[in-house]
Amino acid sequence: ASAEAAIVVIGTGLAGYGLVREIRKYDKDSPIIMISADDGRAYSKPMLSTGFTKNMDADALAQKDAGGMGEDLNASVWTLTKVTAINTASQTITIGDQATQVHYKKLVLALGADVIRPPIKGDALEYVYSVNDLLDYDDFRTAVAKNNVKKVCIIGGGLIGCEFTNDLLNGGIETETVDPLGYCIPTLLPEVAGKAVQAGLEAKGAKFHFGPLVTEVNKAGDSLAVSLNNGETISCDLVLSAVGVRPQIKLAQDAGITVNRGIATNRLLETSAPNVYAMGDCAEVAGHVLVYVAPLMAQARALAKTLTGDATEVSYPAMPVTIKTPACPVTVSPAPRDAKGSWEIEQDGVNVVARFVGTNGDLLGFALTGEGTKQKMALQKQLPAIMP
Ligand code: FAD
């Protein structure tokens, strides 16, 4: 079998759908095929870590099914369809094992990021979940209900791990969260801010284990035993792994497209292969890997223009991220990866205003908690653009 389209988009996450929605502002009719390995339902991924708080199951979080999206966008949406290879010379992609070929004039990779799976042993690994899309979320909620879950052990105390900790507590489920580093959200926050988040969550009943790694998950009667490498054991009913994500680069790499931490692109979102673009969580745009919604929206606006004939580079303003831990609100704008400077911190209990100041005195980033988050607008104005 074979097919062809002017534009083929692989991925129906916020990146893929966001792009096609933008394209249709300029071009109503060019044939577009969108392909998804999942069921193609449109949903807001950030809401996956607020579902227990809002008491919304997967169907409630789904905004529209693939058929409805196809109609809205005048696109053909292929679901439960995995792209297995890209041939950049013939400009074709291969689907599944059946060697269905699709020819593209322009191909957009909006493949997202894979969850990192920590190396854990034991006889109960089927009770270790991770939630990175709507289908995962459905599985997790189903397991919580089916196993009458009272307590969840969360592996990872970063952004996603802390959001799920807060969300599960809001849903009346106990939590114990394990992280090898020393405090909450350690890769984005300075210690005082991370400790403020910890205090806020502990006041709601969270338990944290900082320092150890999880080594095994085993069955123990009606519950589970999670073993840590400091000799401790946590008893729980289900395990949620949230140790981070990694841009999906394999499909591109196998096709000989240049990859680094993500699929490498320039500011036009062009990869190293002609007529192949990348955006969203899978992309590394001019050296930046930013797995958040605001960057992919900026990419969608620029790439839609480029694909409809008006070559437009993406620019990034400063884009602070709000972390959904209402027990201790957090807004963070990380400094660039290689930035030289130091934290200047004002603290009043769980209210922290931490400024990351460069060696020349310029504000390069900030981390705000509690009442400190009220400073977001004022500080955001002082930040340099990430990519002017
Ligand atoms: P995805 O939504 O992962 O989409 C990838 C698509 O590619 C899927 O449709 C998949 O099926 C398809 N695909 C992949 N490989 C193939 C293949 N080989 N063949 C066919 N299809 C394929 N960001 C924020 O800015 N603010 C937040 O508050 C926030 N909260 C978050 C909370 C959680 C729990 C999580 C997990 C993330 C959160 N993020 C947040 C990050 C944000 O959700 C992501 O940056 C964004 O959703 C990524 O969208 P995407 O379209 O690039 O990837």
Coordinates of C-alpha atoms and ligand atoms in Angstrom, one line a residue:
A1 CA 0.0 0.0 0.0
S2 CA 1.1 3.6 -0.5
A3 CA -0.1 7.1 0.1
E4 CA 1.2 10.6 -0.3
A5 CA 0.6 14.1 1.1
A6 CA 2.1 17.5 0.9
I7 CA 2.8 17.5 4.6
V8 CA 3.1 14.5 6.8
V9 CA 3.3 15.0 10.6
I10 CA 4.3 12.2 12.9
G11 CA 2.8 12.8 16.3
T12 CA -0.6 14.1 17.6
G13 CA 0.5 15.6 20.9
L14 CA 0.3 19.3 21.6
A15 CA 3.2 19.8 19.1
G16 CA 1.6 17.9 16.1
Y17 CA -1.9 19.2 16.6
G18 CA -0.7 22.7 17.5
L19 CA 1.3 22.9 14.3
V20 CA -1.5 21.7 12.0
R21 CA -3.9 24.2 13.7
E22 CA -1.5 27.0 12.9
I23 CA -0.9 25.7 9.3
R24 CA -4.7 25.9 8.6
K25 CA -4.7 29.6 9.4
Y26 CA -2.6 30.1 6.2
D27 CA -3.5 27.1 4.1
K28 CA -7.0 25.5 4.3
D29 CA -6.6 22.7 1.7
S30 CA -3.2 21.2 1.2
P31 CA -3.4 17.5 2.0
I32 CA -2.0 16.7 5.5
I33 CA -1.6 13.3 7.0
M34 CA -1.0 13.0 10.7
I35 CA 0.2 9.7 12.1
S36 CA 0.1 8.6 15.8
A37 CA 1.3 5.6 17.6
D38 CA -1.5 6.3 20.2
D39 CA -5.2 6.7 19.8
G40 CA -4.9 10.3 18.6
R41 CA -7.2 11.8 21.2
A42 CA -6.4 15.5 21.8
Y43 CA -5.6 16.3 25.4
S44 CA -3.6 18.7 27.5
K45 CA -0.6 16.7 28.8
P46 CA 0.0 19.0 31.8
M47 CA -3.4 18.0 33.1
L48 CA -2.2 14.4 33.6
S49 CA -0.7 15.5 36.9
T50 CA -3.9 17.2 38.1
G51 CA -6.4 14.4 37.4
F52 CA -6.9 13.2 41.0
T53 CA -7.2 16.8 42.3
K54 CA -9.9 17.5 39.7
N55 CA -11.3 14.0 39.8
M56 CA -11.1 13.6 36.0
D57 CA -10.5 10.2 34.4
A58 CA -8.9 9.8 31.0
D59 CA -12.1 10.2 29.1
A60 CA -12.8 13.4 30.9
L61 CA -9.3 14.7 30.1
A62 CA -9.7 13.9 26.4
Q63 CA -10.9 16.9 24.5
K64 CA -11.7 15.3 21.2
D65 CA -11.1 12.0 19.4
A66 CA -8.9 11.6 16.3
G67 CA -11.9 11.7 14.0
G68 CA -13.1 15.0 15.4
M69 CA -9.6 16.4 15.2
G70 CA -9.3 15.3 11.6
E71 CA -12.5 17.1 10.7
D72 CA -11.6 20.3 12.5
L73 CA -8.2 20.4 10.9
N74 CA -9.1 19.0 7.5
A75 CA -6.4 16.4 7.9
S76 CA -6.3 12.6 7.7
V77 CA -5.4 11.3 11.2
W78 CA -4.0 7.7 11.3
T79 CA -4.1 6.3 14.8
L80 CA -2.4 3.3 16.5
T81 CA 0.0 3.5 13.6
K82 CA 3.7 3.3 14.3
V83 CA 6.3 4.8 11.9
T84 CA 9.2 2.4 11.8
A85 CA 11.6 4.0 9.3
I86 CA 12.3 7.2 7.3
N87 CA 14.0 7.1 3.9
T88 CA 15.2 10.7 3.5
A89 CA 16.5 10.0 -0.1
S90 CA 13.1 8.8 -1.5
Q91 CA 11.2 11.0 0.9
T92 CA 9.1 8.1 2.2
I93 CA 8.2 6.8 5.6
T94 CA 7.5 3.1 6.5
I95 CA 4.6 2.1 8.7
G96 CA 4.5 -1.0 10.8
D97 CA 5.8 -4.3 9.4
Q98 CA 3.5 -4.2 6.5
A99 CA 5.7 -2.0 4.5
T100 CA 3.1 0.6 3.8
Q101 CA 4.9 3.6 2.3
V102 CA 3.9 7.2 2.6
H103 CA 5.6 9.8 0.4
Y104 CA 6.0 13.3 1.8
K105 CA 7.0 16.6 0.4
K106 CA 7.5 17.9 3.9
L107 CA 7.9 15.7 7.0
V108 CA 7.5 17.0 10.5
L109 CA 8.8 14.9 13.5
A110 CA 6.7 15.7 16.6
L111 CA 7.5 12.5 18.4
G112 CA 7.7 13.6 22.0
A113 CA 9.9 12.2 24.7
D114 CA 10.2 8.7 26.2
V115 CA 10.1 8.2 29.9
I116 CA 13.4 7.1 31.4
R117 CA 13.0 3.7 33.1
P118 CA 15.2 3.2 36.1
P119 CA 17.0 -0.2 36.3
I120 CA 14.8 -1.9 39.0
K121 CA 14.6 -5.6 39.8
G122 CA 12.0 -7.7 41.7
D123 CA 8.9 -9.8 41.1
A124 CA 6.4 -7.0 41.0
L125 CA 7.5 -4.8 38.1
E126 CA 4.0 -5.0 36.6
Y127 CA 3.0 -2.7 39.5
V128 CA 5.5 0.0 38.4
Y129 CA 3.7 2.6 36.3
S130 CA 4.8 5.7 34.5
V131 CA 2.4 8.4 33.2
N132 CA 3.5 10.2 30.0
D133 CA 0.4 10.1 27.9
L134 CA -3.4 9.6 28.1
L135 CA -3.3 5.8 27.7
D136 CA -0.7 5.5 30.5
Y137 CA -2.9 7.7 32.6
D138 CA -5.9 5.5 31.9
D139 CA -3.9 2.4 32.9
F140 CA -2.6 4.1 36.1
R141 CA -6.1 5.2 37.2
T142 CA -7.5 1.8 36.5
A143 CA -4.8 0.2 38.6
V144 CA -5.5 2.6 41.5
A145 CA -9.1 1.7 41.4
K146 CA -8.7 -2.1 40.8
N147 CA -6.1 -2.5 43.6
N148 CA -8.0 -0.3 46.1
V149 CA -4.8 1.7 46.4
K150 CA -4.2 3.6 49.7
K151 CA -0.5 4.4 49.2
V152 CA 1.7 5.1 46.2
C153 CA 5.5 5.1 46.2
I154 CA 6.8 7.7 43.7
I155 CA 10.2 7.2 42.2
G156 CA 11.6 10.7 41.5
G157 CA 11.2 14.0 43.4
G158 CA 11.6 16.2 40.4
L159 CA 9.0 18.4 38.7
I160 CA 6.7 15.5 37.6
G161 CA 7.3 13.4 40.8
C162 CA 6.4 16.4 43.0
E163 CA 3.3 17.2 40.9
F164 CA 2.0 13.7 41.2
T165 CA 2.8 13.6 44.9
N166 CA 0.6 16.7 45.4
D167 CA -2.1 15.4 43.1
L168 CA -2.3 12.0 44.8
L169 CA -2.4 13.6 48.2
N170 CA -5.3 15.8 47.0
G171 CA -7.0 12.6 45.9
G172 CA -6.8 11.1 49.4
I173 CA -3.9 8.7 48.5
E174 CA -0.8 8.5 50.8
T175 CA 2.6 9.0 49.2
E176 CA 6.2 8.2 49.8
T177 CA 8.6 9.8 47.3
V178 CA 12.2 8.7 46.7
D179 CA 14.9 10.7 45.1
P180 CA 18.7 10.1 45.1
L181 CA 19.4 13.9 45.3
G182 CA 18.9 16.0 48.4
Y183 CA 15.6 17.9 48.0
C184 CA 12.5 18.5 45.8
I185 CA 13.0 19.4 42.1
P186 CA 16.8 19.4 42.5
T187 CA 17.7 20.0 38.9
L188 CA 15.6 23.2 38.6
L189 CA 15.6 24.8 42.1
P190 CA 18.2 25.9 44.6
E191 CA 18.1 24.1 47.9
V192 CA 16.1 26.6 49.9
A193 CA 13.3 26.6 47.3
G194 CA 13.3 22.8 47.0
K195 CA 13.1 22.5 50.8
A196 CA 10.1 24.9 50.8
V197 CA 8.3 22.6 48.4
Q198 CA 9.2 19.7 50.6
A199 CA 7.8 21.5 53.7
G200 CA 4.6 22.4 51.8
L201 CA 4.0 18.8 50.7
E202 CA 5.0 17.3 54.1
A203 CA 2.4 19.6 55.7
K204 CA -0.2 17.8 53.5
G205 CA 1.1 14.4 54.6
A206 CA 3.8 13.5 52.0
K207 CA 6.8 11.4 53.1
F208 CA 10.2 11.9 51.3
H209 CA 13.3 9.7 51.2
F210 CA 16.2 11.8 49.9
G211 CA 19.5 10.2 49.1
P212 CA 18.7 6.5 48.2
L213 CA 18.0 4.8 44.9
V214 CA 15.1 2.3 44.5
T215 CA 16.6 -1.1 43.7
E216 CA 13.7 -3.6 43.8
V217 CA 9.9 -3.8 43.9
N218 CA 8.6 -7.1 45.2
K219 CA 5.2 -8.6 46.2
A220 CA 4.7 -8.7 50.0
G221 CA 1.3 -10.3 50.8
D222 CA -1.4 -7.9 49.6
S223 CA 1.0 -5.0 49.2
L224 CA 4.3 -4.2 47.7
A225 CA 7.8 -3.8 49.2
V226 CA 10.0 -1.2 47.6
S227 CA 13.7 -1.7 48.5
L228 CA 16.1 1.2 48.7
N229 CA 19.9 1.0 48.5
N230 CA 20.2 2.4 52.1
G231 CA 18.6 -0.7 53.5
E232 CA 15.1 0.8 54.0
T233 CA 11.9 -0.7 52.7
I234 CA 8.7 1.1 51.8
S235 CA 5.4 -0.6 51.9
C236 CA 2.8 0.6 49.3
D237 CA 0.1 -0.6 47.0
L238 CA 1.4 0.8 43.7
V239 CA 4.6 2.4 42.3
L240 CA 4.7 5.4 40.0
S241 CA 8.1 6.1 38.3
A242 CA 8.7 9.7 37.4
V243 CA 12.5 10.0 36.9
G244 CA 12.4 12.1 33.8
V245 CA 12.0 12.0 30.0
R246 CA 14.4 11.9 27.1
P247 CA 13.7 13.2 23.6
Q248 CA 12.7 10.5 21.2
I249 CA 15.6 10.5 18.8
K250 CA 15.9 6.8 17.6
L251 CA 13.7 7.1 14.5
A252 CA 15.7 10.1 13.2
Q253 CA 19.0 8.6 14.2
D254 CA 18.3 5.3 12.4
A255 CA 17.5 7.4 9.3
G256 CA 20.9 9.1 9.5
I257 CA 19.5 12.4 10.6
T258 CA 21.8 14.4 13.0
V259 CA 20.8 14.0 16.6
N260 CA 22.4 15.2 19.9
R261 CA 20.3 15.3 23.1
G262 CA 17.3 15.8 20.8
I263 CA 16.8 15.7 17.0
A264 CA 19.0 18.6 16.0
T265 CA 17.5 21.5 14.2
N266 CA 18.3 25.1 13.3
R267 CA 16.0 28.0 14.1
L268 CA 13.9 27.2 11.0
L269 CA 13.3 23.8 12.7
E270 CA 15.1 22.1 9.8
T271 CA 16.9 18.9 10.6
S272 CA 20.0 17.8 8.7
A273 CA 17.8 16.0 6.1
P274 CA 16.1 18.0 3.3
N275 CA 12.4 18.7 3.9
V276 CA 12.4 17.0 7.4
Y277 CA 11.6 19.2 10.4
A278 CA 11.4 18.5 14.1
M279 CA 9.5 20.2 16.9
G280 CA 8.2 19.6 20.4
D281 CA 9.8 17.4 23.1
C282 CA 11.8 15.5 20.5
A283 CA 13.6 18.5 19.1
E284 CA 16.9 20.2 20.0
V285 CA 16.5 23.7 18.5
A286 CA 19.7 25.5 18.1
G287 CA 21.1 23.7 21.1
H288 CA 18.0 24.1 23.3
V289 CA 16.0 21.1 24.6
L290 CA 13.0 22.5 26.4
V291 CA 10.3 19.9 27.1
Y292 CA 7.5 22.4 27.9
V293 CA 4.4 23.7 26.2
A294 CA 5.4 27.3 25.7
P295 CA 8.4 26.5 23.4
L296 CA 6.4 24.1 21.3
M297 CA 3.7 26.8 20.7
A298 CA 6.4 29.2 19.6
Q299 CA 7.7 26.5 17.3
A300 CA 4.2 25.7 15.9
R301 CA 3.7 29.4 15.0
A302 CA 7.0 29.8 13.2
L303 CA 7.0 26.4 11.4
A304 CA 3.4 26.9 10.1
K305 CA 4.6 30.0 8.3
T306 CA 7.8 28.3 7.0
L307 CA 5.8 25.4 5.7
T308 CA 3.3 27.7 3.9
G309 CA 6.0 29.6 2.1
D310 CA 7.2 32.3 4.5
A311 CA 10.4 31.1 6.1
T312 CA 10.3 32.1 9.7
E313 CA 12.9 31.5 12.5
V314 CA 11.6 30.6 15.9
S315 CA 12.3 32.9 18.7
Y316 CA 12.0 32.2 22.4
P317 CA 11.3 34.9 25.0
A318 CA 11.9 34.0 28.7
M319 CA 9.4 31.3 29.4
P320 CA 8.9 30.7 33.2
V321 CA 7.4 27.3 34.1
T322 CA 4.7 27.1 36.7
I323 CA 5.0 23.9 38.7
K324 CA 1.6 22.4 39.8
T325 CA 2.3 21.9 43.5
P326 CA -0.4 24.0 45.1
A327 CA 0.8 22.9 48.5
C328 CA 3.7 25.2 47.8
P329 CA 3.3 27.1 44.5
V330 CA 6.5 27.3 42.4
T331 CA 7.5 29.3 39.3
V332 CA 10.9 28.8 37.9
S333 CA 12.8 30.2 34.9
P334 CA 16.0 28.2 34.7
A335 CA 19.2 30.0 33.7
P336 CA 20.8 28.8 30.4
R337 CA 22.6 25.5 30.8
D338 CA 26.1 26.9 30.7
A339 CA 25.4 30.2 32.5
K340 CA 28.0 31.4 35.0
G341 CA 26.7 33.1 38.1
S342 CA 25.2 32.5 41.5
W343 CA 22.0 32.5 43.5
E344 CA 20.9 35.5 45.5
I345 CA 18.2 34.4 47.9
E346 CA 15.5 36.1 50.0
Q347 CA 13.6 33.7 52.2
D348 CA 10.7 34.0 54.7
G349 CA 9.7 30.5 55.7
V350 CA 8.3 28.7 52.6
N351 CA 8.3 32.0 50.6
V352 CA 11.4 32.2 48.6
V353 CA 12.6 34.6 45.9
A354 CA 15.9 33.3 44.4
R355 CA 17.5 35.2 41.7
F356 CA 20.2 33.6 39.5
V357 CA 22.6 36.5 38.8
G358 CA 25.3 36.4 36.1
T359 CA 28.9 37.5 36.8
N360 CA 28.1 40.8 35.1
G361 CA 25.1 41.4 37.5
D362 CA 22.3 40.6 35.0
L363 CA 19.4 38.5 36.1
L364 CA 19.6 35.2 34.2
G365 CA 17.0 33.1 36.0
F366 CA 14.8 32.8 39.0
A367 CA 13.0 30.3 41.3
L368 CA 10.0 31.5 43.3
T369 CA 8.0 29.7 45.9
G370 CA 4.9 30.4 48.0
E371 CA 4.2 34.2 48.2
G372 CA 7.4 34.7 46.3
T373 CA 5.6 33.6 43.1
K374 CA 3.9 37.1 43.1
Q375 CA 7.2 38.5 41.9
K376 CA 7.0 36.5 38.6
M377 CA 5.8 39.3 36.3
A378 CA 8.3 41.8 37.6
L379 CA 11.2 39.5 37.4
Q380 CA 10.2 38.0 34.0
K381 CA 10.5 41.5 32.5
Q382 CA 14.1 41.7 33.5
L383 CA 15.1 38.3 32.0
P384 CA 16.9 38.1 28.7
A385 CA 15.2 36.2 25.8
I386 CA 16.3 32.6 25.6
M387 CA 16.7 33.0 21.8
P388 CA 16.0 36.6 20.7
Ligands
FAD1 P1 3.8 14.1 22.9 O1 2.5 14.7 23.5 O2 4.5 13.0 23.7 O3 3.4 13.5 21.5 C1 4.2 12.6 20.8 C2 3.4 12.0 19.7 O4 4.3 11.3 18.8 C3 2.3 11.0 20.2 O5 1.2 11.2 19.5 C4 3.0 9.6 19.9 O6 2.0 8.6 19.7 C5 3.7 10.0 18.6 N1 4.8 9.1 18.2 C6 6.0 8.9 18.8 N2 6.7 8.0 18.1 C7 6.0 7.6 17.0 C8 6.2 6.7 15.9 N3 7.3 6.1 15.8 N4 5.2 6.6 15.0 C9 4.0 7.3 15.2 N5 3.8 8.1 16.2 C10 4.7 8.3 17.1 N6 4.8 21.4 30.3 C11 4.5 22.7 30.7 O7 4.9 23.6 30.0 N7 3.8 23.0 31.8 C12 3.3 22.0 32.6 O8 2.6 22.2 33.6 C13 3.6 20.6 32.2 N8 3.1 19.6 33.0 C14 3.4 18.3 32.6 C15 2.9 17.2 33.4 C16 3.1 15.9 33.0 C17 2.6 14.8 33.9 C18 3.9 15.7 31.9 C19 4.2 14.2 31.5 C20 4.5 16.7 31.1 C21 4.2 18.0 31.5 N9 4.7 19.1 30.7 C22 4.4 20.4 31.1 C23 5.4 18.9 29.4 C24 4.5 19.0 28.2 O9 3.3 18.3 28.5 C25 5.2 18.5 27.0 O10 6.3 19.3 26.7 C26 4.3 18.4 25.7 O11 3.0 17.9 26.0 C27 5.0 17.6 24.6 O12 4.2 17.5 23.5 P2 4.7 16.8 22.2 O13 3.6 16.9 21.2 O14 6.1 17.2 21.8 O15 4.9 15.2 22.6

